[in-house]
PDB file of C-alpha atoms in Angstrom:
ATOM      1  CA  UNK A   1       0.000   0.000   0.000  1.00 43.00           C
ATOM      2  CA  UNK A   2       0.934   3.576  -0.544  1.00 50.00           C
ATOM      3  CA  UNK A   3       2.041   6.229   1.609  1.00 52.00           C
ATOM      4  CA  UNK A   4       0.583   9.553   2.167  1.00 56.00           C
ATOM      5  CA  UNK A   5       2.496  12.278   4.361  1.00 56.00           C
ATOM      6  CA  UNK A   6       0.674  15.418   5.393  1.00 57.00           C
ATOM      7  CA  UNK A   7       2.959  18.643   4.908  1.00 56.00           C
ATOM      8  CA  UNK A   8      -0.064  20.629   6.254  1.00 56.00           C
ATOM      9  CA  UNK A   9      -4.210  21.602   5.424  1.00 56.00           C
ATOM     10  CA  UNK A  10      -3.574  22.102   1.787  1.00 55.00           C
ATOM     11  CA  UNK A  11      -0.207  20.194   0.692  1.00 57.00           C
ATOM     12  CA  UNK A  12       0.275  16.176   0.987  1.00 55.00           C
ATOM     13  CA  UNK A  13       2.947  13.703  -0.693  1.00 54.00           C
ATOM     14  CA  UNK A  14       1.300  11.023  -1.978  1.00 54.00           C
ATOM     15  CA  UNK A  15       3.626   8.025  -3.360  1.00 51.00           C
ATOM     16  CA  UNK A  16       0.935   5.302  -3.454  1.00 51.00           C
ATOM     17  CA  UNK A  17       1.523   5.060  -7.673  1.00 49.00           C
ATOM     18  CA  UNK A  18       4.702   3.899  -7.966  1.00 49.00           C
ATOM     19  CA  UNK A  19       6.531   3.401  -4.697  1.00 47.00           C
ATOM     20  CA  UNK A  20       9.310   1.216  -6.173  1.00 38.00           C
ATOM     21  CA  UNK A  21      10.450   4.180  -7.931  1.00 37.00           C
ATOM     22  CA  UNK A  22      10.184   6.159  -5.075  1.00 36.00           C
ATOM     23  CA  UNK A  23       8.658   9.020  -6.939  1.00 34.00           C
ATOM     24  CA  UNK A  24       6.854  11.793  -4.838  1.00 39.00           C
ATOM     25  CA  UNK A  25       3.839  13.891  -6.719  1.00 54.00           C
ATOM     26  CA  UNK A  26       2.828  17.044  -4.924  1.00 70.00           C
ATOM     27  CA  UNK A  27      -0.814  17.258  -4.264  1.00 82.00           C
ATOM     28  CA  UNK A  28      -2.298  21.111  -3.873  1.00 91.00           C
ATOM     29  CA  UNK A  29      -5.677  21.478  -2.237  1.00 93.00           C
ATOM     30  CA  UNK A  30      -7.249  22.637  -5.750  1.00 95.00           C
ATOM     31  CA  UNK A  31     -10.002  24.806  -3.890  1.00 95.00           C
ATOM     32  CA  UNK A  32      -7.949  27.422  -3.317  1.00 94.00           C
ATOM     33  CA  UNK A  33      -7.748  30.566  -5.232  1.00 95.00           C
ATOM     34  CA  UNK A  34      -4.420  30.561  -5.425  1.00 94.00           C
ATOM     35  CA  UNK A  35      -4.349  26.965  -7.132  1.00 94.00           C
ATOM     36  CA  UNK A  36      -7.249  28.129  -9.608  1.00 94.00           C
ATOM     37  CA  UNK A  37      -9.914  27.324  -7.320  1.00 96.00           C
ATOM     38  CA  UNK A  38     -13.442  29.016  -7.405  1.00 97.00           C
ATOM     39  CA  UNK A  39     -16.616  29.418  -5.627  1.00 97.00           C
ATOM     40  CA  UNK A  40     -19.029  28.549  -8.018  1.00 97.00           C
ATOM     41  CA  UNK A  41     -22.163  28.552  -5.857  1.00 96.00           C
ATOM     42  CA  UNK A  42     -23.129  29.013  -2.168  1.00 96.00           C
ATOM     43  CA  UNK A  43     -25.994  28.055  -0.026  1.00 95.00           C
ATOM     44  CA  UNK A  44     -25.143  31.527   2.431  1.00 94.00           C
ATOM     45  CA  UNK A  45     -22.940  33.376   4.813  1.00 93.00           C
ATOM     46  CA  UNK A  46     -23.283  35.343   7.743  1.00 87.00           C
ATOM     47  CA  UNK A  47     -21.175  38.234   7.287  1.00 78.00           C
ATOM     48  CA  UNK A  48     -19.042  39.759   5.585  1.00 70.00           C
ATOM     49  CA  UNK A  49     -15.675  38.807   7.834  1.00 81.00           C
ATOM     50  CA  UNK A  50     -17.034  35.638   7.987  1.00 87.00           C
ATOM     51  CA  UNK A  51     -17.699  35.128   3.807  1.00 91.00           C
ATOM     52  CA  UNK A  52     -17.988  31.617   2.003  1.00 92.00           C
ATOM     53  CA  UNK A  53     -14.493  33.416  -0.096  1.00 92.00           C
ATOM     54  CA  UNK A  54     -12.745  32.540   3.000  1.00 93.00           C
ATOM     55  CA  UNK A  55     -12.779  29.165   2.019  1.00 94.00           C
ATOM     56  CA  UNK A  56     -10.608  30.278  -0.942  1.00 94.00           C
ATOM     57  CA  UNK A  57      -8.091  31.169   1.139  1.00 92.00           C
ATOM     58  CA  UNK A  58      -4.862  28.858   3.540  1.00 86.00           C
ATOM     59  CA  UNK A  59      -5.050  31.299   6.460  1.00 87.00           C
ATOM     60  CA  UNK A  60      -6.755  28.588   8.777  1.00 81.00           C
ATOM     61  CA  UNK A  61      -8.092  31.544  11.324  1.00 84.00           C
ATOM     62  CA  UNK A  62     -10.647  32.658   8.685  1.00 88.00           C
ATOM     63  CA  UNK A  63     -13.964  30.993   7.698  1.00 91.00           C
ATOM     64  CA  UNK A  64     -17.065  30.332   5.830  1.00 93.00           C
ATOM     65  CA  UNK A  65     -19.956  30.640   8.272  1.00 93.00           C
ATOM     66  CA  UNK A  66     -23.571  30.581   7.118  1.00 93.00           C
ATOM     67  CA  UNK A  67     -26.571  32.546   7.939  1.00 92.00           C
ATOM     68  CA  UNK A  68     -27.583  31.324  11.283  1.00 89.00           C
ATOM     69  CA  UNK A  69     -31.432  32.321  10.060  1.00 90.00           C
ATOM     70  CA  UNK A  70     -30.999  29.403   7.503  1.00 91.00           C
ATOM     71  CA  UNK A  71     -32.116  26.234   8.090  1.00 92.00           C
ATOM     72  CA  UNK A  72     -29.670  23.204   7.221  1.00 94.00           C
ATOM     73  CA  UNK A  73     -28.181  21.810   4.828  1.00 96.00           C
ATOM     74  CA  UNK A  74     -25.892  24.323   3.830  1.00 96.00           C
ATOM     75  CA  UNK A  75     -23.535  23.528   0.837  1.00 97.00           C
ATOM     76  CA  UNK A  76     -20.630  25.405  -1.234  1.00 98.00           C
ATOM     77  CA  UNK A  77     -19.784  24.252  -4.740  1.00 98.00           C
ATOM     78  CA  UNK A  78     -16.079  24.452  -6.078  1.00 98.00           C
ATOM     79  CA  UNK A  79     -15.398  24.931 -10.151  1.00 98.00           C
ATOM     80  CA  UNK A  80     -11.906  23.548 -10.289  1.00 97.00           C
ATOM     81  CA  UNK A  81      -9.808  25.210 -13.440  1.00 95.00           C
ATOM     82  CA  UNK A  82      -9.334  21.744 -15.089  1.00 95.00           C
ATOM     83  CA  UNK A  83     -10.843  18.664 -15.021  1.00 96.00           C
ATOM     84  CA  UNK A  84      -9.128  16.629 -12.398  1.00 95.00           C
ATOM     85  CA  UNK A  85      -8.508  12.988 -11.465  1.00 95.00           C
ATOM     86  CA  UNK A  86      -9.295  13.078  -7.688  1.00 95.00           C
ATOM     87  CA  UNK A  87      -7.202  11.741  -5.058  1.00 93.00           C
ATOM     88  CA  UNK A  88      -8.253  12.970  -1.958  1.00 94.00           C
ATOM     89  CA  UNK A  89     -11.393  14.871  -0.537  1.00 96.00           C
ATOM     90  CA  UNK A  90     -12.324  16.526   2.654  1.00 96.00           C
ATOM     91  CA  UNK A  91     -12.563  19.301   4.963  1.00 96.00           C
ATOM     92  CA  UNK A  92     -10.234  21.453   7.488  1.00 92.00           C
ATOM     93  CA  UNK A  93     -11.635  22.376  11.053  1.00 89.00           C
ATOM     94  CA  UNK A  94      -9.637  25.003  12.875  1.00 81.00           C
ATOM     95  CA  UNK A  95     -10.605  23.780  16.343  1.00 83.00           C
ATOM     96  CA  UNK A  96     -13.788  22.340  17.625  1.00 85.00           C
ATOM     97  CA  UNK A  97     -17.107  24.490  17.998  1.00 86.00           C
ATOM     98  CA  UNK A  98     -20.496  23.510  17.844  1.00 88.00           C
ATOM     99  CA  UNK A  99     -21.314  24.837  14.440  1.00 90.00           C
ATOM    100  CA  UNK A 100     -18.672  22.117  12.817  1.00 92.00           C
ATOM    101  CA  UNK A 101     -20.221  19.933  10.541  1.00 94.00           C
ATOM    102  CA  UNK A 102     -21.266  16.678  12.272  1.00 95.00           C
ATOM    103  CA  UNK A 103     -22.426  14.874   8.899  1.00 97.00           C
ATOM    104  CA  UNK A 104     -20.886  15.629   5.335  1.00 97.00           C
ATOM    105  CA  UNK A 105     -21.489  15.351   1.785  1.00 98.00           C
ATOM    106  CA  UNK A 106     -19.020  15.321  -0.914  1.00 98.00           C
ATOM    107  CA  UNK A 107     -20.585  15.387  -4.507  1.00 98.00           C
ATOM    108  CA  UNK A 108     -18.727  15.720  -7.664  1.00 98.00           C
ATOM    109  CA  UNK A 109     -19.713  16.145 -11.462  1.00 97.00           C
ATOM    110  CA  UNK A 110     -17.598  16.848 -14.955  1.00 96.00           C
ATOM    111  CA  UNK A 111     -19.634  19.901 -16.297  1.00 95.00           C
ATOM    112  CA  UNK A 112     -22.570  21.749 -15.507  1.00 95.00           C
ATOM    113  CA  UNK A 113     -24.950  19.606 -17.736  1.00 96.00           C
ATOM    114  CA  UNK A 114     -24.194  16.290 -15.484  1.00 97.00           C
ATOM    115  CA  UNK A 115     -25.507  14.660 -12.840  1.00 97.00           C
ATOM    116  CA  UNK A 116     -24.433  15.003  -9.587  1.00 97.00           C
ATOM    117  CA  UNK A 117     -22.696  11.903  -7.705  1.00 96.00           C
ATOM    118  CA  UNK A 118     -21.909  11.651  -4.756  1.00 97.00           C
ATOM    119  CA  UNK A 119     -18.357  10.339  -3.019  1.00 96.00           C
ATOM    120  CA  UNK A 120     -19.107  10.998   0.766  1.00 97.00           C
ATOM    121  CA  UNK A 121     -21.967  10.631   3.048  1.00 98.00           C
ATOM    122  CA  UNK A 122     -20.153  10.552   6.211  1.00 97.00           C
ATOM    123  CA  UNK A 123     -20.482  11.435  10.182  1.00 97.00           C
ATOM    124  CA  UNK A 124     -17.118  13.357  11.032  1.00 94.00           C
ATOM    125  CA  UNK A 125     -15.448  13.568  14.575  1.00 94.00           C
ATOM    126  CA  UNK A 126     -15.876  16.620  16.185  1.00 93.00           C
ATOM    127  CA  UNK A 127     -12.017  17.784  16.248  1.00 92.00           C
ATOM    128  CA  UNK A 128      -9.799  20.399  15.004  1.00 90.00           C
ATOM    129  CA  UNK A 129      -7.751  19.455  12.231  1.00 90.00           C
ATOM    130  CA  UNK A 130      -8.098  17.481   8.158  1.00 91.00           C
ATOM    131  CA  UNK A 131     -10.909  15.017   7.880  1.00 95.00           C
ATOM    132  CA  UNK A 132      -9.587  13.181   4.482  1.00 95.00           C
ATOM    133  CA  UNK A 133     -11.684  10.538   2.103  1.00 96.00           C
ATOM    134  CA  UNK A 134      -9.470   8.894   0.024  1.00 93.00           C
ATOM    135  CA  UNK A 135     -11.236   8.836  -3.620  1.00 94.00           C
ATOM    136  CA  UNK A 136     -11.596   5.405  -5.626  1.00 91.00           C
ATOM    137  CA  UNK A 137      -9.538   5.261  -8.813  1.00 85.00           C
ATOM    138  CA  UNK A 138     -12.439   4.442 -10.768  1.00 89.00           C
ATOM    139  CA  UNK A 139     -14.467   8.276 -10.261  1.00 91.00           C
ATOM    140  CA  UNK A 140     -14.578   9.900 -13.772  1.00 94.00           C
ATOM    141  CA  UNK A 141     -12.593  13.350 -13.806  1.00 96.00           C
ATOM    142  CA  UNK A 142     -14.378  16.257 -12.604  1.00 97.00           C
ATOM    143  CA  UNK A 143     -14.903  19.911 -12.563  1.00 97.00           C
ATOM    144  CA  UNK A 144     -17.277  20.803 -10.409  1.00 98.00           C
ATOM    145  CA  UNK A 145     -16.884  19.784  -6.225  1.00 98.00           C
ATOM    146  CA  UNK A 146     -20.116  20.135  -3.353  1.00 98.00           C
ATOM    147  CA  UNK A 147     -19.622  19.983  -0.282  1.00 98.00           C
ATOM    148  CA  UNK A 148     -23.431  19.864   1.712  1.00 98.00           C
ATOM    149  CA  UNK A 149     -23.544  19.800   5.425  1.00 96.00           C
ATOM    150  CA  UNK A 150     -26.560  18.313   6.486  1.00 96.00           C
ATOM    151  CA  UNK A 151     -26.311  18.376  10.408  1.00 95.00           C
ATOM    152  CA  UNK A 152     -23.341  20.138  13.423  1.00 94.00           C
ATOM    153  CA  UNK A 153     -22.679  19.550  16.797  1.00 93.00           C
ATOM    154  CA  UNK A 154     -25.248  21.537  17.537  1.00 88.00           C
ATOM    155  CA  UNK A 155     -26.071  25.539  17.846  1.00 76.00           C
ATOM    156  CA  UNK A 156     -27.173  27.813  14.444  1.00 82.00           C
ATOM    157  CA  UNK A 157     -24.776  27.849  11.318  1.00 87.00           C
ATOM    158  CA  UNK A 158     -21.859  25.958  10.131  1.00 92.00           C
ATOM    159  CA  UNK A 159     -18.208  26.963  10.269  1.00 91.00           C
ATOM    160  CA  UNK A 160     -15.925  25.475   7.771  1.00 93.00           C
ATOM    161  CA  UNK A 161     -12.063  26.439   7.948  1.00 92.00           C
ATOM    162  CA  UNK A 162     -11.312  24.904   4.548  1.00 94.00           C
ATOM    163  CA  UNK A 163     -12.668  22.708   1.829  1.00 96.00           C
ATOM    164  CA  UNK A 164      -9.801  20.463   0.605  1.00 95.00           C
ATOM    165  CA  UNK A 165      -9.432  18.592  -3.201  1.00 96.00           C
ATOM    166  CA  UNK A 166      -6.422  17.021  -4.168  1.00 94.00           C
ATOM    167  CA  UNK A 167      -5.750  15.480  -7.591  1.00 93.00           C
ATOM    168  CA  UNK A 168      -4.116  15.241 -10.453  1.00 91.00           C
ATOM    169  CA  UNK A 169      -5.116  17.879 -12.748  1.00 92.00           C
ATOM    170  CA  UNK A 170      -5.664  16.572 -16.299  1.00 91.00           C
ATOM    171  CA  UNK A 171      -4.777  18.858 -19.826  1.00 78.00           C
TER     172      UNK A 171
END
């Protein structure tokens, strides 16, 4: 089996192809702005220090929360700038608060005109820190990333630190 060695949130080595050759591939959390990551859609936010573009960003004391008048689930959708063979998926908690998502979704989808499918349905601890689903080698490329949270750890809202992808982006 492979090995996987987290640098931090939004970098890991990943040597699970070809171990016997010992080579390393770099995997950058694609959500992030600064990787060509987007927000393509939003369910809401709260404020404006606390905006869903946050999510864009790797300072882990900033974050998405939602309108605490709005009633769960509460999702944010990702347009990656390539289509991408995915490796890794999951999300980033800063520290543990009630508003951290105690159940997650994960869909994914090529283009705009596709259907939806979804990767994760999933109860996650309640903990600071990455909360990583590896992604089966068979899951077509994709474009387009969801995350919905359909239930915290209780209290109004949901506070997400980051939103992670990792793949291998495709020409």
């Amino acid at each position: 089996r492979g090995l996987s060695i987290v640098i931090e949130p939004d970098c890991f080595l990943d040597v699970s192809h070809t171990p016997e050759l010992f080579e390393c591939l770099i995997m950058k959390n694609l959500t992030l702005q600064e990787n060509g990551g987007s927000i393509h859609e939003y369910s809401s936010q709260y404020h404006h220090e606390s905006r869903c573009l946050n999510l864009l960003t790797r300072d882990p004391t900033l974050c998405w929360f939602t309108d605490v008048s709005k009633q769960l689930p509460q999702f944010v959708v990702f347009r990656l700038t390539k289509m991408v063979s995915l490796k890794r998926i999951g999300i980033y908690q800063h520290g543990e608060n009630n508003q951290n998502p105690k159940h997650l979704e994960i869909w994914v989808r090529g283009t705009e005109e596709e259907e939806w499918v979804r990767l994760v349905d999933s109860e996650i601890e309640h903990r600071g820190g990455d909360h990583l689903f590896d992604v089966d080698a068979s899951v077509r490329p994709v474009q387009f990333v969801r995350f919905v949270i359909t239930e915290n750890f209780g209290g109004s809202g949901i506070y997400v630190t980051q939103c992670l992808v990792y793949g291998q982006e495709l020409e």
